[in-house]
Every structure is written in structure tokens, then in C-alpha cells.
């Protein structure tokens, strides 16, 4: 097993809860990330899936401390990011970078491609000469499948897929250990998505990056992930190897999520699981198990006791009181 690169313990992020102007009332508190713990290994791709609003993108930003956590610990390569100074955090940022969802909004329209990609080099390697930086930019562009001839052009001259390649070139400029990819292909045409996913895999194989891959497309996740982590209302409900999650999901929410994905085999025997009701408001998370209001297995214990994330199969953890006896899985 590879070394642990990321270790999160009881990470929380709450928004709101402050007093209103000219009122004693407080704004509703949103529990965006609610006590998340997991480990991530060097060189692996951990994909995070769940419905919109489950907290997966917020968690990705917390790992890089782009957002300040409300509580918990986040260690990257043995360094607790929640306890270090701003200067130490700045130095740690060369180990971790981000690829954003929107290739149109994540690149400054006022800067050239060379300036965009060279920005991390200017910050962390100020002694590098201008000529050396341009040579490095040219090399990075070639690594992501673009011609160095474009470096003096601006983002508006490129397609979404090309812009995302430029964003990836910027992210890998410092050879980071961890890249948080926040739905990096969801804004792209389907014909381009596979190219970007293959590029990310090729770069990982060549350089050994770890990807915290936020996604909602389960087909993409099945292609790129080593392990899958499933979130619901700010909590992790299941985590395990990709092969086991797709073949034998243990949590009823994971089962429903996978059953809703398009089936490549129209004659397949996958039974569609229809959940009743809507996702509860993150300002009013149900007591006990947050999924109990929609779960077909819910019992009184589910409302009184929050299930802990525990091992229910080899290498597979789920937060469900009835994972081992789940009749849906049969």
C-alpha cells in the first residue's frame, strides 16, 4: 500500500449562524461538511460523488484550505494545515493545486497563456529567469497536448477543452503531490470529456500525482477512480475500492445512486431504486442517520443514533446500521 498523503479527521464546515442586521435572529446554519474523516494514498485517484449540495466541492476546497474549516484536522504529507501559519501554508501550496470546473471563468482574460501558466513559477521559483520560465511553459503545453506556439495568445481564442488543458498545465507546473479536480469535465462537450480524462490519467502515470476527483458523472468516475467516496448531506456514507463500490454497494444511498446511472447494457438486470421524498435542507439535517427520511430500510434506531463509518466488507466502509443485512443488495 502506498503512503498516506491526505488524512482528514472530523472535518466540518458550517456556513451561516450569524446574527441578522437589526435583529436578534440568526441566519440558518448550513452544515456543508459535517464530520468527514478519510485517508487518501499517494498516487491514487479518490473520486467523490453525491447529489448537488452534498458538500463534495466544499470538501475539496477545505483540503487546500481555500476555505477555513470550522473544525477538524487536515494533514497533507504529514503537515496539519489547520495548525500552521499563513507563511507555512503558502510554502505548502506548491504541494497541492486545483483544476477548476469552469474552464472559461478560471483563466484571466487579460493575461496571455504564458503568463497564466507561469504564475506559480513566479510565486514559488522567483529566481528562475524569464527565458527559463518560457521554456518551462512550452514544455508544460506540450505535456497537455497543446503547441507552444499559442503561449502569447489569450484564453478567449480557445475552446473549452483547450482552456481546460491550459488550466491543467498551470496546475502541474510545480509537480504537486495532490491535485483537487473539481468536476473538471462537467462543463465540456461529451466528445472532449474522454480526452481530458485520458490526459489526467496519462499525467498521473507519468508523474505520480494524487487526484481528489469531484464528480457527478458515474461513468467518468468508473473510468478514472481507484477508490470512490460517496457523500450525502455533508457526510461520508460509503468509501471503498471502485470495483467493490460498483459491484456490491453496501449503503442504500449508494445503491440508489448507482441504479440511477444510465445502463450501458439495455438488457442489464440492474433494478432502478426510486427514493421517496426530497433531499432535506442542509439547514435542517435529520437526527441520527441523515438519509433516514428517504431510506427504505429506516428503523427507529436510525433516528436516534448516527451510524458510524465502519468496515462492512474488506476495504469497504459504510455508515449504515443495516449494511450487512441490507435486502436491497440481494
Coordinates of C-alpha atoms in Angstrom, one line a residue:
X1 CA 0.0 0.0 0.0
X2 CA 1.2 3.5 -0.8
X3 CA 2.0 6.0 1.9
X4 CA -0.9 8.1 3.3
X5 CA -0.8 11.5 1.6
X6 CA -4.0 13.1 2.9
X7 CA -5.6 12.4 6.3
X8 CA -8.8 14.2 7.3
X9 CA -10.3 13.8 10.8
X10 CA -13.7 15.1 11.8
X11 CA -13.6 17.9 9.2
X12 CA -16.5 20.3 9.4
X13 CA -17.6 23.4 7.6
X14 CA -20.7 25.3 8.6
X15 CA -21.9 28.5 6.9
X16 CA -24.3 31.0 8.4
X17 CA -25.4 31.1 12.0
X18 CA -24.5 34.8 12.4
X19 CA -26.9 37.5 13.7
X20 CA -29.1 39.4 11.3
X21 CA -28.7 43.1 10.9
X22 CA -31.1 45.0 13.3
X23 CA -32.5 41.7 14.6
X24 CA -31.8 39.2 17.3
X25 CA -32.5 36.3 15.0
X26 CA -29.6 34.4 13.5
X27 CA -29.3 33.2 9.9
X28 CA -29.8 29.5 9.3
X29 CA -26.7 27.4 9.7
X30 CA -25.7 25.2 6.7
X31 CA -23.8 22.1 7.7
X32 CA -21.9 21.8 4.3
X33 CA -19.3 19.3 5.6
X34 CA -20.3 17.5 8.8
X35 CA -17.6 15.4 10.5
X36 CA -15.8 13.9 7.5
X37 CA -12.8 11.5 8.1
X38 CA -10.9 9.6 5.5
X39 CA -7.4 8.8 4.2
X40 CA -6.0 9.2 0.7
X41 CA -2.9 7.5 -0.6
X42 CA 0.0 8.7 -2.7
X43 CA -0.6 8.1 -6.4
X44 CA -4.2 7.2 -6.2
X45 CA -7.4 8.8 -7.5
X46 CA -10.1 9.1 -4.9
X47 CA -13.4 10.1 -6.6
X48 CA -16.1 11.9 -4.6
X49 CA -19.7 11.5 -5.7
X50 CA -23.1 12.6 -4.5
X51 CA -26.0 14.8 -5.3
X52 CA -25.6 18.5 -5.8
X53 CA -25.2 20.2 -2.4
X54 CA -23.7 17.2 -0.6
X55 CA -20.5 19.0 0.2
X56 CA -18.0 17.4 -2.1
X57 CA -16.7 20.6 -3.7
X58 CA -16.6 22.3 -0.3
X59 CA -14.5 19.4 1.0
X60 CA -12.1 19.7 -1.9
X61 CA -11.6 23.4 -1.1
X62 CA -11.1 22.6 2.6
X63 CA -8.3 20.2 1.7
X64 CA -6.4 23.0 0.1
X65 CA -7.5 25.5 2.8
X66 CA -9.1 27.7 0.2
X67 CA -11.9 27.6 2.8
X68 CA -11.3 27.7 6.5
X69 CA -12.7 24.6 8.3
X70 CA -15.0 25.1 11.2
X71 CA -13.4 22.1 12.9
X72 CA -11.3 19.0 12.5
X73 CA -7.8 18.2 11.2
X74 CA -6.5 18.1 7.6
X75 CA -3.0 16.7 7.1
X76 CA -1.2 16.8 3.8
X77 CA 2.0 14.8 3.6
X78 CA 2.2 14.8 7.4
X79 CA 1.6 18.6 7.8
X80 CA -1.5 19.7 9.7
X81 CA -2.8 22.5 7.5
X82 CA -5.2 23.7 10.2
X83 CA -2.4 24.5 12.6
X84 CA 0.3 26.1 10.5
X85 CA 0.9 29.8 10.0
X86 CA 0.0 31.7 6.8
X87 CA 3.6 31.7 5.7
X88 CA 4.0 27.9 6.2
X89 CA 0.6 27.4 4.4
X90 CA 1.9 29.5 1.5
X91 CA 5.0 27.3 1.2
X92 CA 2.8 24.1 1.4
X93 CA 0.7 25.2 -1.5
X94 CA 3.3 24.1 -4.0
X95 CA 2.4 20.5 -3.0
X96 CA -1.3 21.0 -3.8
X97 CA -3.1 22.5 -6.7
X98 CA -6.5 22.7 -8.2
X99 CA -8.2 22.2 -11.6
X100 CA -11.5 24.1 -11.6
X101 CA -14.8 23.1 -13.1
X102 CA -15.3 26.2 -15.3
X103 CA -12.5 26.5 -18.0
X104 CA -14.0 29.8 -19.0
X105 CA -14.0 31.5 -15.6
X106 CA -10.8 30.1 -14.2
X107 CA -8.4 31.8 -16.6
X108 CA -7.9 35.5 -16.6
X109 CA -8.9 37.0 -19.9
X110 CA -6.4 39.8 -19.5
X111 CA -3.3 37.6 -19.4
X112 CA -1.6 35.6 -22.0
X113 CA -1.4 31.8 -21.8
X114 CA 2.3 32.1 -20.9
X115 CA 1.5 34.4 -18.1
X116 CA -1.2 32.2 -16.7
X117 CA 0.9 29.0 -16.7
X118 CA 4.0 30.8 -15.4
X119 CA 2.2 32.4 -12.4
X120 CA 3.0 29.5 -10.0
X121 CA 6.6 29.6 -11.1
X122 CA 6.9 33.3 -10.5
X123 CA 5.5 32.8 -7.0
X124 CA 7.5 29.8 -5.9
X125 CA 10.6 30.0 -8.1
X126 CA 11.3 33.7 -8.3
X127 CA 15.0 33.1 -9.2
X128 CA 14.0 31.4 -12.4
X129 CA 14.9 33.6 -15.4
X130 CA 12.2 34.8 -17.9
X131 CA 13.8 32.6 -20.6
X132 CA 13.7 29.5 -18.4
X133 CA 10.1 30.2 -17.5
X134 CA 9.1 30.4 -21.1
X135 CA 10.9 27.1 -21.8
X136 CA 9.1 25.5 -18.9
X137 CA 5.8 26.9 -20.2
X138 CA 6.5 25.5 -23.6
X139 CA 7.3 22.1 -22.1
X140 CA 4.1 22.1 -20.0
X141 CA 2.0 23.0 -23.0
X142 CA 3.4 20.0 -24.9
X143 CA 2.7 17.8 -21.9
X144 CA -1.0 18.7 -22.1
X145 CA -1.2 18.2 -25.8
X146 CA -1.0 21.9 -27.0
X147 CA 1.5 23.7 -29.2
X148 CA 4.0 26.1 -27.5
X149 CA 3.2 28.5 -30.3
X150 CA 0.0 29.5 -28.5
X151 CA 1.7 30.9 -25.4
X152 CA 1.3 34.5 -26.4
X153 CA -2.4 34.3 -27.2
X154 CA -5.3 34.8 -24.8
X155 CA -7.9 32.4 -23.4
X156 CA -10.8 33.8 -25.5
X157 CA -9.2 32.4 -28.6
X158 CA -9.6 28.8 -27.4
X159 CA -12.3 26.2 -26.9
X160 CA -13.4 24.9 -23.6
X161 CA -11.4 21.7 -23.9
X162 CA -8.3 23.7 -24.8
X163 CA -8.8 26.1 -21.9
X164 CA -9.1 23.1 -19.5
X165 CA -5.8 21.8 -20.8
X166 CA -4.3 25.2 -20.1
X167 CA -5.7 25.0 -16.6
X168 CA -4.2 21.6 -16.1
X169 CA -0.8 22.8 -17.4
X170 CA -0.9 25.6 -14.7
X171 CA -1.8 23.0 -12.0
X172 CA 1.1 20.7 -12.8
X173 CA 3.7 23.4 -13.2
X174 CA 5.2 22.8 -9.7
X175 CA 4.8 19.0 -9.8
X176 CA 2.4 18.9 -6.8
X177 CA 1.6 15.8 -4.8
X178 CA -2.1 16.5 -4.7
X179 CA -4.5 17.9 -7.3
X180 CA -8.1 18.6 -6.4
X181 CA -10.1 18.3 -9.7
X182 CA -13.5 19.9 -9.1
X183 CA -15.7 18.4 -11.8
X184 CA -13.0 19.1 -14.4
X185 CA -15.0 17.7 -17.4
X186 CA -18.7 18.5 -16.5
X187 CA -18.6 21.8 -18.4
X188 CA -17.2 20.2 -21.6
X189 CA -18.7 18.6 -24.6
X190 CA -19.0 14.8 -24.2
X191 CA -16.6 14.3 -27.2
X192 CA -14.0 16.2 -25.3
X193 CA -14.5 14.7 -21.8
X194 CA -12.8 11.4 -22.6
X195 CA -9.7 13.3 -24.0
X196 CA -9.3 15.3 -20.7
X197 CA -9.9 12.2 -18.5
X198 CA -7.3 10.3 -20.5
X199 CA -4.9 13.2 -20.3
X200 CA -5.3 13.3 -16.5
X201 CA -4.6 9.6 -16.3
X202 CA -1.5 9.8 -18.5
X203 CA -0.1 12.7 -16.4
X204 CA -0.7 10.7 -13.2
X205 CA 1.0 7.6 -14.6
X206 CA 4.0 9.7 -15.6
X207 CA 4.3 12.0 -12.6
X208 CA 2.6 10.1 -9.7
X209 CA 0.1 12.8 -8.8
X210 CA -2.8 12.0 -6.5
X211 CA -6.3 13.2 -7.6
X212 CA -9.1 14.2 -5.3
X213 CA -11.6 13.9 -8.1
X214 CA -15.0 15.6 -7.5
X215 CA -17.7 14.4 -10.0
X216 CA -21.3 13.6 -10.5
X217 CA -20.9 11.5 -13.7
X218 CA -20.6 7.9 -12.5
X219 CA -19.4 6.7 -15.9
X220 CA -16.4 9.1 -15.7
X221 CA -15.7 8.0 -12.1
X222 CA -15.8 4.4 -13.1
X223 CA -13.1 5.1 -15.7
X224 CA -10.7 7.2 -13.6
X225 CA -11.1 6.3 -10.0
X226 CA -9.1 3.9 -7.8
X227 CA -11.5 4.3 -4.8
X228 CA -14.9 6.0 -4.5
X229 CA -16.2 8.1 -1.6
X230 CA -20.0 8.7 -1.5
X231 CA -21.3 11.8 0.3
X232 CA -24.8 12.7 1.4
X233 CA -25.7 16.0 3.2
X234 CA -22.2 16.7 4.2
X235 CA -21.3 13.2 5.5
X236 CA -19.5 10.3 4.0
X237 CA -21.9 7.3 3.8
X238 CA -19.6 4.9 1.9
X239 CA -16.0 4.6 0.8
X240 CA -14.1 1.7 -0.9
X241 CA -12.3 0.4 -4.0
X242 CA -14.1 1.3 -7.2
X243 CA -14.6 -2.4 -8.2
X244 CA -16.4 -3.1 -4.9
X245 CA -18.5 0.0 -4.8
X246 CA -19.8 -0.6 -8.3
X247 CA -20.2 -4.4 -7.9
X248 CA -21.6 -4.5 -4.4
X249 CA -22.5 -1.2 -2.9
X250 CA -23.3 -1.6 0.8
X251 CA -25.2 1.7 1.7
X252 CA -28.7 2.1 0.4
X253 CA -28.0 5.6 -0.8
X254 CA -25.0 4.3 -2.9
X255 CA -27.3 1.6 -4.3
X256 CA -29.9 4.1 -5.3
X257 CA -27.3 6.4 -6.8
X258 CA -25.7 3.7 -9.0
X259 CA -29.1 2.4 -10.0
X260 CA -30.0 5.8 -11.4
X261 CA -26.9 5.9 -13.7
X262 CA -27.6 5.1 -17.4
X263 CA -27.1 1.4 -18.0
X264 CA -24.7 0.6 -21.0
X265 CA -26.4 -2.8 -21.4
X266 CA -30.1 -2.2 -22.2
X267 CA -30.8 -5.9 -21.3
X268 CA -29.0 -5.4 -17.9
X269 CA -30.6 -6.6 -14.8
X270 CA -30.0 -3.5 -12.7
X271 CA -33.1 -2.7 -10.8
X272 CA -33.9 1.0 -10.5
X273 CA -34.3 2.2 -6.9
X274 CA -36.7 5.1 -6.6
X275 CA -36.1 7.2 -3.5
X276 CA -39.1 8.8 -1.9
X277 CA -39.2 12.4 -0.9
X278 CA -36.7 15.2 -1.5
X279 CA -33.2 15.8 -0.1
X280 CA -33.6 17.5 3.3
X281 CA -32.4 21.1 3.7
X282 CA -28.8 21.3 4.8
X283 CA -30.0 23.8 7.5
X284 CA -32.3 21.1 8.9
X285 CA -30.3 17.8 8.7
X286 CA -32.3 14.9 10.2
X287 CA -31.2 13.5 13.5
X288 CA -29.3 10.2 13.6
X289 CA -28.8 9.0 10.0
X290 CA -29.2 11.9 7.6
X291 CA -30.5 9.5 4.9
X292 CA -33.3 8.0 7.1
X293 CA -36.1 10.2 5.7
X294 CA -35.6 8.6 2.3
X295 CA -34.3 5.2 3.2
X296 CA -36.4 2.1 2.6
X297 CA -34.6 0.3 5.5
X298 CA -35.1 3.0 8.1
X299 CA -35.9 1.8 11.7
X300 CA -36.3 3.7 15.0
X301 CA -32.6 3.4 15.7
X302 CA -31.8 5.4 12.6
X303 CA -33.5 8.5 14.1
X304 CA -31.8 8.2 17.4
X305 CA -28.2 7.0 16.6
X306 CA -26.0 8.4 13.9
X307 CA -24.3 5.4 12.2
X308 CA -20.5 5.5 12.3
X309 CA -18.5 4.8 9.2
X310 CA -17.3 1.3 9.7
X311 CA -15.9 -1.6 7.8
X312 CA -18.6 -3.8 6.4
X313 CA -16.6 -5.7 3.8
X314 CA -12.9 -6.0 3.1
X315 CA -11.6 -2.5 2.3
X316 CA -15.1 -1.1 2.2
X317 CA -16.7 1.2 4.8
X318 CA -20.3 2.3 5.1
X319 CA -22.3 4.4 7.6
X320 CA -25.4 2.2 7.9
X321 CA -26.9 0.3 10.8
X322 CA -28.1 -2.5 8.5
X323 CA -25.4 -2.7 5.8
X324 CA -24.7 -6.4 6.4
X325 CA -28.3 -7.4 6.3
X326 CA -29.4 -5.0 3.5
X327 CA -32.1 -6.8 1.5
X328 CA -31.8 -4.3 -1.4
X329 CA -28.4 -5.6 -2.2
X330 CA -29.6 -9.2 -2.5

